[in-house]
Tab-separated table of C-alpha atoms and ligand atoms in Angstrom:
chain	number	residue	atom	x	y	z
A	1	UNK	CA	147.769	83.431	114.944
A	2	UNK	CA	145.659	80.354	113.970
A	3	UNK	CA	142.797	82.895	113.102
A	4	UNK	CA	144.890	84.457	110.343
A	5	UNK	CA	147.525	82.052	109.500
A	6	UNK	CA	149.451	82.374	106.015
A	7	UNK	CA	148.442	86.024	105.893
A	8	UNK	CA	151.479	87.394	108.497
A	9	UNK	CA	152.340	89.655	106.106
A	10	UNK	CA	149.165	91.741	106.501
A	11	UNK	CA	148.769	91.463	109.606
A	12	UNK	CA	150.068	92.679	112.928
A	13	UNK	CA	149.274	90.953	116.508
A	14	UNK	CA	148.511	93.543	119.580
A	15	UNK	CA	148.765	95.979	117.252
A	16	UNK	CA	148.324	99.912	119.459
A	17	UNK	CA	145.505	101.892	117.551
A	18	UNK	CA	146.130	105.019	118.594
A	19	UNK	CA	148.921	104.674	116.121
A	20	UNK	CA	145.962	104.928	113.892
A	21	UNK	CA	143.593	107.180	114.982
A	22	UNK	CA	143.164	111.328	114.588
A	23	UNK	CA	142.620	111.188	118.839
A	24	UNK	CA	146.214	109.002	118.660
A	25	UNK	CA	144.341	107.813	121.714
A	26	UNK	CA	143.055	103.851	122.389
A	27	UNK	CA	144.520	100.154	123.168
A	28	UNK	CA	145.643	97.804	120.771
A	29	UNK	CA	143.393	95.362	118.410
A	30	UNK	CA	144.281	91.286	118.923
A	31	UNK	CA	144.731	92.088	115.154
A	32	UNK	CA	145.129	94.566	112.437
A	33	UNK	CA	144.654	93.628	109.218
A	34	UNK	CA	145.854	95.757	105.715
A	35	UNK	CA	144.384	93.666	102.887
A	36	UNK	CA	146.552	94.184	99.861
A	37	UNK	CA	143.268	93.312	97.438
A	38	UNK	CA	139.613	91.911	97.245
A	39	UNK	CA	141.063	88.448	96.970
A	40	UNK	CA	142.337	88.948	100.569
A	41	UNK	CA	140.043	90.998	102.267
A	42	UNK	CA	137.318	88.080	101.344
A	43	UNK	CA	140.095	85.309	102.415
A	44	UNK	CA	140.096	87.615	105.787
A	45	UNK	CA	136.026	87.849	106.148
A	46	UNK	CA	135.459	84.160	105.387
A	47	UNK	CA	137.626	83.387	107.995
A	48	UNK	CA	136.307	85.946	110.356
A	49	UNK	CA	132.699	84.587	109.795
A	50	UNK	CA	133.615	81.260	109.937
A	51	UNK	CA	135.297	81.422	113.563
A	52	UNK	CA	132.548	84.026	114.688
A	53	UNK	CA	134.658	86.777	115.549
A	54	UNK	CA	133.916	90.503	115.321
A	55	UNK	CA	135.574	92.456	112.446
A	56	UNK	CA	135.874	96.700	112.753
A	57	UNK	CA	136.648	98.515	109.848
A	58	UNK	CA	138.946	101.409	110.067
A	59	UNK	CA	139.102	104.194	107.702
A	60	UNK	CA	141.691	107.110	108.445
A	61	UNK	CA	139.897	106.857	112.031
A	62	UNK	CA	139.019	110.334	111.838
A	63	UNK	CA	135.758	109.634	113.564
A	64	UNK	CA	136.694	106.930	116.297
A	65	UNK	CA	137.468	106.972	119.768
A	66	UNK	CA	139.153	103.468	121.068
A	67	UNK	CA	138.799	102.323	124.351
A	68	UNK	CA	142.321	102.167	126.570
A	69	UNK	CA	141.331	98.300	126.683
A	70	UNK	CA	141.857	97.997	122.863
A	71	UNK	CA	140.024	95.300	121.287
A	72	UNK	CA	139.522	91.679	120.966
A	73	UNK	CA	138.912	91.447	117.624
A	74	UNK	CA	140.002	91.887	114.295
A	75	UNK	CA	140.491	95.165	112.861
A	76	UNK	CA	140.540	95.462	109.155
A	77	UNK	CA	141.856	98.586	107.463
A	78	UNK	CA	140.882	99.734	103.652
A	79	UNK	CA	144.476	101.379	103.256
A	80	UNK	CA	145.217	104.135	100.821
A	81	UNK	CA	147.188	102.414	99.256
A	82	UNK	CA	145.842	99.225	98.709
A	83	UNK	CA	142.005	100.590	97.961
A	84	UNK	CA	143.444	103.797	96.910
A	85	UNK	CA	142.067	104.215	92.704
A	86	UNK	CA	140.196	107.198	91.588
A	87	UNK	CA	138.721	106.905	87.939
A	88	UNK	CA	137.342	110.093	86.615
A	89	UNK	CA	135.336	110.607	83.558
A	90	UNK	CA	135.372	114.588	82.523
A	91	UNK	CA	132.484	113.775	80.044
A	92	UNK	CA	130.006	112.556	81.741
A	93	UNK	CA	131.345	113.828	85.733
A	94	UNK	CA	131.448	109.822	86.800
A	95	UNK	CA	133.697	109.632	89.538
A	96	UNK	CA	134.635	106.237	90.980
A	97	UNK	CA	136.596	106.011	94.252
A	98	UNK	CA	137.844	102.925	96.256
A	99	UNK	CA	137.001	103.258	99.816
A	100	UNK	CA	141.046	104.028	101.184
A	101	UNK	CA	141.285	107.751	99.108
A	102	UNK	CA	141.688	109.813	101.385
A	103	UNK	CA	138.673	112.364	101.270
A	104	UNK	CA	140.470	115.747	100.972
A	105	UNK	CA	143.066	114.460	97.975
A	106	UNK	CA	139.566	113.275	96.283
A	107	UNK	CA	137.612	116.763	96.380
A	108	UNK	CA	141.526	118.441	95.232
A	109	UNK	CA	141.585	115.977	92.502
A	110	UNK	CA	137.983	116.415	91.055
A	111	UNK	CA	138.122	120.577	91.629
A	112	UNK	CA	141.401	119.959	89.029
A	113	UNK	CA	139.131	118.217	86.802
A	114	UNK	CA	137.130	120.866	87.035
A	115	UNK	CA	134.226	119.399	88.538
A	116	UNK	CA	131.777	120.493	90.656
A	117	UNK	CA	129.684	118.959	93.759
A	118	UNK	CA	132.441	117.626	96.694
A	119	UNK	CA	133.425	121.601	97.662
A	120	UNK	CA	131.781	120.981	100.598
A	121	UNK	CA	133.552	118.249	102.233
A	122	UNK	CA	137.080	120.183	102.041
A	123	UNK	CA	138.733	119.740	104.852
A	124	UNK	CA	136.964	116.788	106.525
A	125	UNK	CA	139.971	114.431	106.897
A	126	UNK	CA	139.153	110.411	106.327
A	127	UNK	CA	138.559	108.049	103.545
A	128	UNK	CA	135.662	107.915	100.612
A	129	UNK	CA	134.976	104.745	102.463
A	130	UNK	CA	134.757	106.747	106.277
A	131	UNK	CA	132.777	109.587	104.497
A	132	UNK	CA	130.299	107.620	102.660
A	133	UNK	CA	129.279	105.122	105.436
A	134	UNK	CA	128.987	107.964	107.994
A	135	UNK	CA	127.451	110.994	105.014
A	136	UNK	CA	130.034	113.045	106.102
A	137	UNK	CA	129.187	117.085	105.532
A	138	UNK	CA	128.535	119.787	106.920
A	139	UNK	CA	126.531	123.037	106.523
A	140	UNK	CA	126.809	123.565	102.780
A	141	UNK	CA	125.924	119.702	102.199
A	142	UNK	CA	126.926	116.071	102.403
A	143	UNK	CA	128.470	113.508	100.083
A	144	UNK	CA	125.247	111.425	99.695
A	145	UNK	CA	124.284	114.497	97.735
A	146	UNK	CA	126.830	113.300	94.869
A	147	UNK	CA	126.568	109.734	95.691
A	148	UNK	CA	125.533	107.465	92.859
A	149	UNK	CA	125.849	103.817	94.178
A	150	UNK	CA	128.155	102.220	96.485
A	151	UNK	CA	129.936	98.661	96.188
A	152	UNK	CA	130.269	97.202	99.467
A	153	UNK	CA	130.603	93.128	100.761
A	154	UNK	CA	128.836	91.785	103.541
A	155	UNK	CA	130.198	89.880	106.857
A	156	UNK	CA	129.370	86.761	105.098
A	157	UNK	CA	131.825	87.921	101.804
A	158	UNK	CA	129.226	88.605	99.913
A	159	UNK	CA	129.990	91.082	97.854
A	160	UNK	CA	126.860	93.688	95.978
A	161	UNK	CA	126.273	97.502	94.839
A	162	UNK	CA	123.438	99.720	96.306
A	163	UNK	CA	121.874	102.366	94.059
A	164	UNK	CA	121.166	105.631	95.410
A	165	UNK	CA	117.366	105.056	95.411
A	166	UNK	CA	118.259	102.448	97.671
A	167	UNK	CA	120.749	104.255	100.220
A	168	UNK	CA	119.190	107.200	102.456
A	169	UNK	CA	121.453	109.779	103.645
A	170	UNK	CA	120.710	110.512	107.203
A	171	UNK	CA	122.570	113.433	109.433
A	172	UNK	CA	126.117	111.374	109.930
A	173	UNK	CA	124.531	108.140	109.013
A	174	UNK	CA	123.087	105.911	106.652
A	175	UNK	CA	121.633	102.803	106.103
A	176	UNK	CA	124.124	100.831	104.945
A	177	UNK	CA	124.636	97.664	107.147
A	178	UNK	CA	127.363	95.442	104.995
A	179	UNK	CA	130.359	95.911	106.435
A	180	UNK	CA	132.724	97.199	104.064
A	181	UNK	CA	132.277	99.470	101.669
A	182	UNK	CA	135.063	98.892	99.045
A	183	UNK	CA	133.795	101.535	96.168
A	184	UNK	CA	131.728	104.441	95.369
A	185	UNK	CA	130.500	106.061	92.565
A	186	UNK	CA	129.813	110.307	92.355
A	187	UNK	CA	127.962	112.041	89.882
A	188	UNK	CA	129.767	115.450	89.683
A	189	UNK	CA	128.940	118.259	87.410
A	190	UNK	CA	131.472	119.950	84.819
A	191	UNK	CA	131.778	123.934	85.974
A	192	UNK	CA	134.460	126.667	85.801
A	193	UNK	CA	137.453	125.676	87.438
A	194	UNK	CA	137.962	129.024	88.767
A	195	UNK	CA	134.421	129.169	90.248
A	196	UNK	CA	135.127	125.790	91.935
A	197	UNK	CA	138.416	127.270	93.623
A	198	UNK	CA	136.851	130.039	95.126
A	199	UNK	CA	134.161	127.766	96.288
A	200	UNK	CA	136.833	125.658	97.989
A	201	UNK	CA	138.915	128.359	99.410
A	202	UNK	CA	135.517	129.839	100.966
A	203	UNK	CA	134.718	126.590	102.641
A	204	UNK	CA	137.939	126.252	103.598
A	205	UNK	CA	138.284	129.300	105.267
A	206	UNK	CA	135.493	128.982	107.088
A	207	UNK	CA	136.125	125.687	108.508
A	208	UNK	CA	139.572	126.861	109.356
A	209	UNK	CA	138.450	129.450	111.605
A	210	UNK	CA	135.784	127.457	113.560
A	211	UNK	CA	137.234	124.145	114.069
A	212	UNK	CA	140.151	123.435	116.165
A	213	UNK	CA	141.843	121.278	112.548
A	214	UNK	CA	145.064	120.584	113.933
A	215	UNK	CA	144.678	118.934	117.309
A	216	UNK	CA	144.141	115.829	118.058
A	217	UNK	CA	139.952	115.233	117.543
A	218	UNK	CA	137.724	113.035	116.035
A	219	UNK	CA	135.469	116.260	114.683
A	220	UNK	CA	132.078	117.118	116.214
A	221	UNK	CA	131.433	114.813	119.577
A	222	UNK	CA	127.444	114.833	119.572
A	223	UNK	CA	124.858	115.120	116.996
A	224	UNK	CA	123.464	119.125	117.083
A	225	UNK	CA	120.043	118.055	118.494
A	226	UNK	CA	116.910	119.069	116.706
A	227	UNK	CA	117.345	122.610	115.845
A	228	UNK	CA	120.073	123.583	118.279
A	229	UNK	CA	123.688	123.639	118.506
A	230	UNK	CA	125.621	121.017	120.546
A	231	UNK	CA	128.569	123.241	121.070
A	232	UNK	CA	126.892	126.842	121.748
A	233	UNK	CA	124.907	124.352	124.699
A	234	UNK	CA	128.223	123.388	125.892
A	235	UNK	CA	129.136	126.833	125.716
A	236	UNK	CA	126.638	127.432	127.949
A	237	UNK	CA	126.563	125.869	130.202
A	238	UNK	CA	130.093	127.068	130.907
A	239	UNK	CA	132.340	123.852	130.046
A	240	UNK	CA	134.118	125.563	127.131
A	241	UNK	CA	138.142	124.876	128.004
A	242	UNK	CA	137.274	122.862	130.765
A	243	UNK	CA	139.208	119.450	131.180
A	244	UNK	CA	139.503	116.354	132.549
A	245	UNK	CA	143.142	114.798	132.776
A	246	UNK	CA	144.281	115.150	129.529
A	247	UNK	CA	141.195	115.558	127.561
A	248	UNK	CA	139.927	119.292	126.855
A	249	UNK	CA	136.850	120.717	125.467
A	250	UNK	CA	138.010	123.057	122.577
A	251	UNK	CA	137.718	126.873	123.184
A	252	UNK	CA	137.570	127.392	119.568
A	253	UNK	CA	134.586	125.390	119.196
A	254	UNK	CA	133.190	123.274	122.466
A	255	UNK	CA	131.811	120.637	120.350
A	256	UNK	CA	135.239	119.275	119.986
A	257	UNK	CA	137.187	117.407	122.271
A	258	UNK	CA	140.758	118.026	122.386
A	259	UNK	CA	143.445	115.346	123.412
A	260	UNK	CA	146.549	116.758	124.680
A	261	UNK	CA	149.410	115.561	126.543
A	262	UNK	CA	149.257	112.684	128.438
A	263	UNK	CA	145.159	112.120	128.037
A	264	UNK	CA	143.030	108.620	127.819
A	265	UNK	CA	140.515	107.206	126.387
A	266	UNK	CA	139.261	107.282	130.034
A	267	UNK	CA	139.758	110.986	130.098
A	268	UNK	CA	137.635	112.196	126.673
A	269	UNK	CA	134.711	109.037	128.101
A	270	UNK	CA	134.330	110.773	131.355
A	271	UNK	CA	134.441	114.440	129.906
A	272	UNK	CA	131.675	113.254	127.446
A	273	UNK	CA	129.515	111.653	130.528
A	274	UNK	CA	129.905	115.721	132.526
A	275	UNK	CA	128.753	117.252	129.652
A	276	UNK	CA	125.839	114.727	128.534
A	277	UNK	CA	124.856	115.547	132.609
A	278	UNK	CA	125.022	118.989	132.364
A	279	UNK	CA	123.370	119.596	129.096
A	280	UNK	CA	120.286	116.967	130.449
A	281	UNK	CA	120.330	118.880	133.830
A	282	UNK	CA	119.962	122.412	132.413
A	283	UNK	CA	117.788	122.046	128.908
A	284	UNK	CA	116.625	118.497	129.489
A	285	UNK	CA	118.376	117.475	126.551
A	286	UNK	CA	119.790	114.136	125.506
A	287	UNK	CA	123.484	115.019	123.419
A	288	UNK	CA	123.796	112.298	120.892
A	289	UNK	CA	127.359	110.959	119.944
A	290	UNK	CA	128.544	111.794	116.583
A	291	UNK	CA	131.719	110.010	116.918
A	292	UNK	CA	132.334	106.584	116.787
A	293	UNK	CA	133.170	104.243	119.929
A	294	UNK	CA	135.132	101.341	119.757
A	295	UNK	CA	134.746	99.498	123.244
A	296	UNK	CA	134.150	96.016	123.796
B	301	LIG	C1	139.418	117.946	112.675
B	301	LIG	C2	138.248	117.135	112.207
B	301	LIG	C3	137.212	117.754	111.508
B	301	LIG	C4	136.110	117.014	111.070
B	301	LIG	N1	135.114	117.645	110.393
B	301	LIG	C5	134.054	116.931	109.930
B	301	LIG	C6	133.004	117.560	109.200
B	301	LIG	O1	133.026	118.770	108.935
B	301	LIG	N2	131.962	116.798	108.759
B	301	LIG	C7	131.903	115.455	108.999
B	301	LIG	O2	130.943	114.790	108.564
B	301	LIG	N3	132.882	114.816	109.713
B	301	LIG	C8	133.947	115.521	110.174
B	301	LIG	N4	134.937	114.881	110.889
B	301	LIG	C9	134.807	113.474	111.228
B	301	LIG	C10	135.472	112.487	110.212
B	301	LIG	O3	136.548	113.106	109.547
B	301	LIG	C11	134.477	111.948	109.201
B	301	LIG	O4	133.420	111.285	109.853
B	301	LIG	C12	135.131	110.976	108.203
B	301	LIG	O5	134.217	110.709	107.176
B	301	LIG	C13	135.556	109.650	108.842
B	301	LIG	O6	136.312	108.917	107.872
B	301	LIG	P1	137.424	107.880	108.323
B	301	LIG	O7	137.925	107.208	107.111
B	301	LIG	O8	138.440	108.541	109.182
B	301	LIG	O9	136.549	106.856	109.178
B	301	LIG	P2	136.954	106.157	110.556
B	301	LIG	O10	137.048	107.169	111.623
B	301	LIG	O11	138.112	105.258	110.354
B	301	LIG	O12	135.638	105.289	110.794
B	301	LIG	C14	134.414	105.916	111.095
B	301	LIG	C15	133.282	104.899	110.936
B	301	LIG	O13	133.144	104.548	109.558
B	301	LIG	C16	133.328	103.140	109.394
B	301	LIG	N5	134.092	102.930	108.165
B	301	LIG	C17	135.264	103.517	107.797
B	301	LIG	N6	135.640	103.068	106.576
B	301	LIG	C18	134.702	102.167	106.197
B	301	LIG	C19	134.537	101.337	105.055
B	301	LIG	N7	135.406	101.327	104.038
B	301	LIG	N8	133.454	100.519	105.005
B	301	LIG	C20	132.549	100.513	106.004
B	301	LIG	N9	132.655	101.263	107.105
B	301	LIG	C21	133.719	102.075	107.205
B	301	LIG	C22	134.091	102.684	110.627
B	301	LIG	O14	133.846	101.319	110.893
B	301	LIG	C23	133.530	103.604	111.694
B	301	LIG	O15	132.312	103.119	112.162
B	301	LIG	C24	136.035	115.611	111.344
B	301	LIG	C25	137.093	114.990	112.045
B	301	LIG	C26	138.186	115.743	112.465
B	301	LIG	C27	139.304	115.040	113.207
């Protein structure tokens, strides 16, 4: 525990992440780290940087798929509750969020405030932190749409904001290379609360009934490619429901991989290897992950 010694209390040793991820799938991390401030999330970089090893930010790991190896490294997590503050300004629709809020509690909170311009991310589980690094969205828009600036600190602990004419929001990416984002601001727009809640239900809704939301996922596997869609490919080519030990492609939507009883991290790697083959063999088409892997 040289690495992190004098910080035992926020840290755990072999620590299993599929404790901590949506798939509940992966190995452990050497070590997982739950800085209770700045003051020790720098302490835990600086040392990190120093001794050259890798750091991995976690989020809710909504988005992540962990190897069965686990990880030699450190893994740091912005907690809810330790990077968890939401400051909202009705006048002027200023919204600042640490990176651990949880996503969904954010868009509930500013829809009470009766403001406008995060409907579209209901139901996308994660952190502000998750959600801004990867632009998460979906058909009705993104949250680099509503994203002002972003406060983030670098591997080295240096810590600096990025204004939004200096971020671009990609399709499930961005440009932002520091490695922790610990703060973002949103410009939102005062409307009719009502309006809002209707706006949110309809989203809702329609994410309910498409998306399998309460198994055990990490959302859309690949990227749609140009112009397509990933899952009506998979479709058909015939691989909807199909599985491979434990993993499953979803027969409510065959973008989504679904890990049931008893699957690995082996399992969802070599069900995501059959369909990249199938979809190349049939369309010539490369599928793009959208999720995040965590192998070493
Ligand atoms: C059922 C289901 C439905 C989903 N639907 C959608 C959808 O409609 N649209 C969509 O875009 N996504 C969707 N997702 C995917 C996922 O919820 C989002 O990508 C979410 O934004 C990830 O946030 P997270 O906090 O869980 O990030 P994690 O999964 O923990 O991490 C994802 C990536 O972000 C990085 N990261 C996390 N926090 C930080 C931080 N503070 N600083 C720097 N980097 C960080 C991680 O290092 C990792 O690379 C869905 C997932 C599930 C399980």
């Amino acid at each position: 525990m040289n690495l992190l010694a004098g910080l035992e209390e926020i840290v755990k040793e072999n620590e299993p992440l599929a404790k901590h991820t949506w798939f509940r799938l992966g190995g452990p991390a050497r070590y997982m780290v739950r800085p209770r401030n700045k003051a020790e999330l720098l302490d835990v970089v600086r040392r990190c940087h120093e001794n050259e090893v890798d750091i991995y930010v976690l989020g809710r790991g909504s988005n992540i798929l962990v190897a069965d190896e686990g990880l030699d490294a450190v893994v740091v997590q912005m907690y809810y509750k330790n990077f968890g503050q939401v400051s909202i300004d009705k006048e002027t629709g200023t919204v600042i969020a640490e990176a651990g809020v949880s996503l969904s509690q954010f868009v509930r909170r500013c829809a009470g405030e009766g403001l406008s311009g995060t409907e579209c991310l209901i139901g996308i589980p994660g952190t502000i932190g998750g959600a801004v690094k990867l632009n998460a969205g979906g058909r009705f828009g993104d949250i680099g749409n509503v994203t002002e600036s972003v406060k983030v600190i670098d591997s080295s602990g240096y810590e600096f904001t990025r204004s939004r004419d200096e971020i671009y929001f990609g399709y499930r990416m961005t440009n932002i290379i520091a490695k922790f984002i610990i703060e973002a601001e949103f410009s939102l727009v005062p409307d009719d609360p009502d309006r809002i809640s209707r706006l949110l239900k309809e989203v809702w809704m329609l994410k309910k009934n498409s998306q399998p939301m309460n198994s055990r996922s990490a959302g859309c596997v690949f990227k749609n490619p140009r112009a397509l869609s990933a899952g009506a490919l998979i479709d058909k080519v015939g691989l909807k429901g199909h599985n491979i030990g434990g993993a499953f492609i979803s027969e409510k939507h065959a973008n989504f991989i679904e890990a049931r009883e008893g699957a690995t991290s082996s399992d969802v790697l070599q069900l995501i290897d059959l369909i990249r083959q199938r979809i190349q063999d049939r369309f010539e088409v490369d599928l793009e992950l959208e999720i995040n892997l965590w192998k070493q």
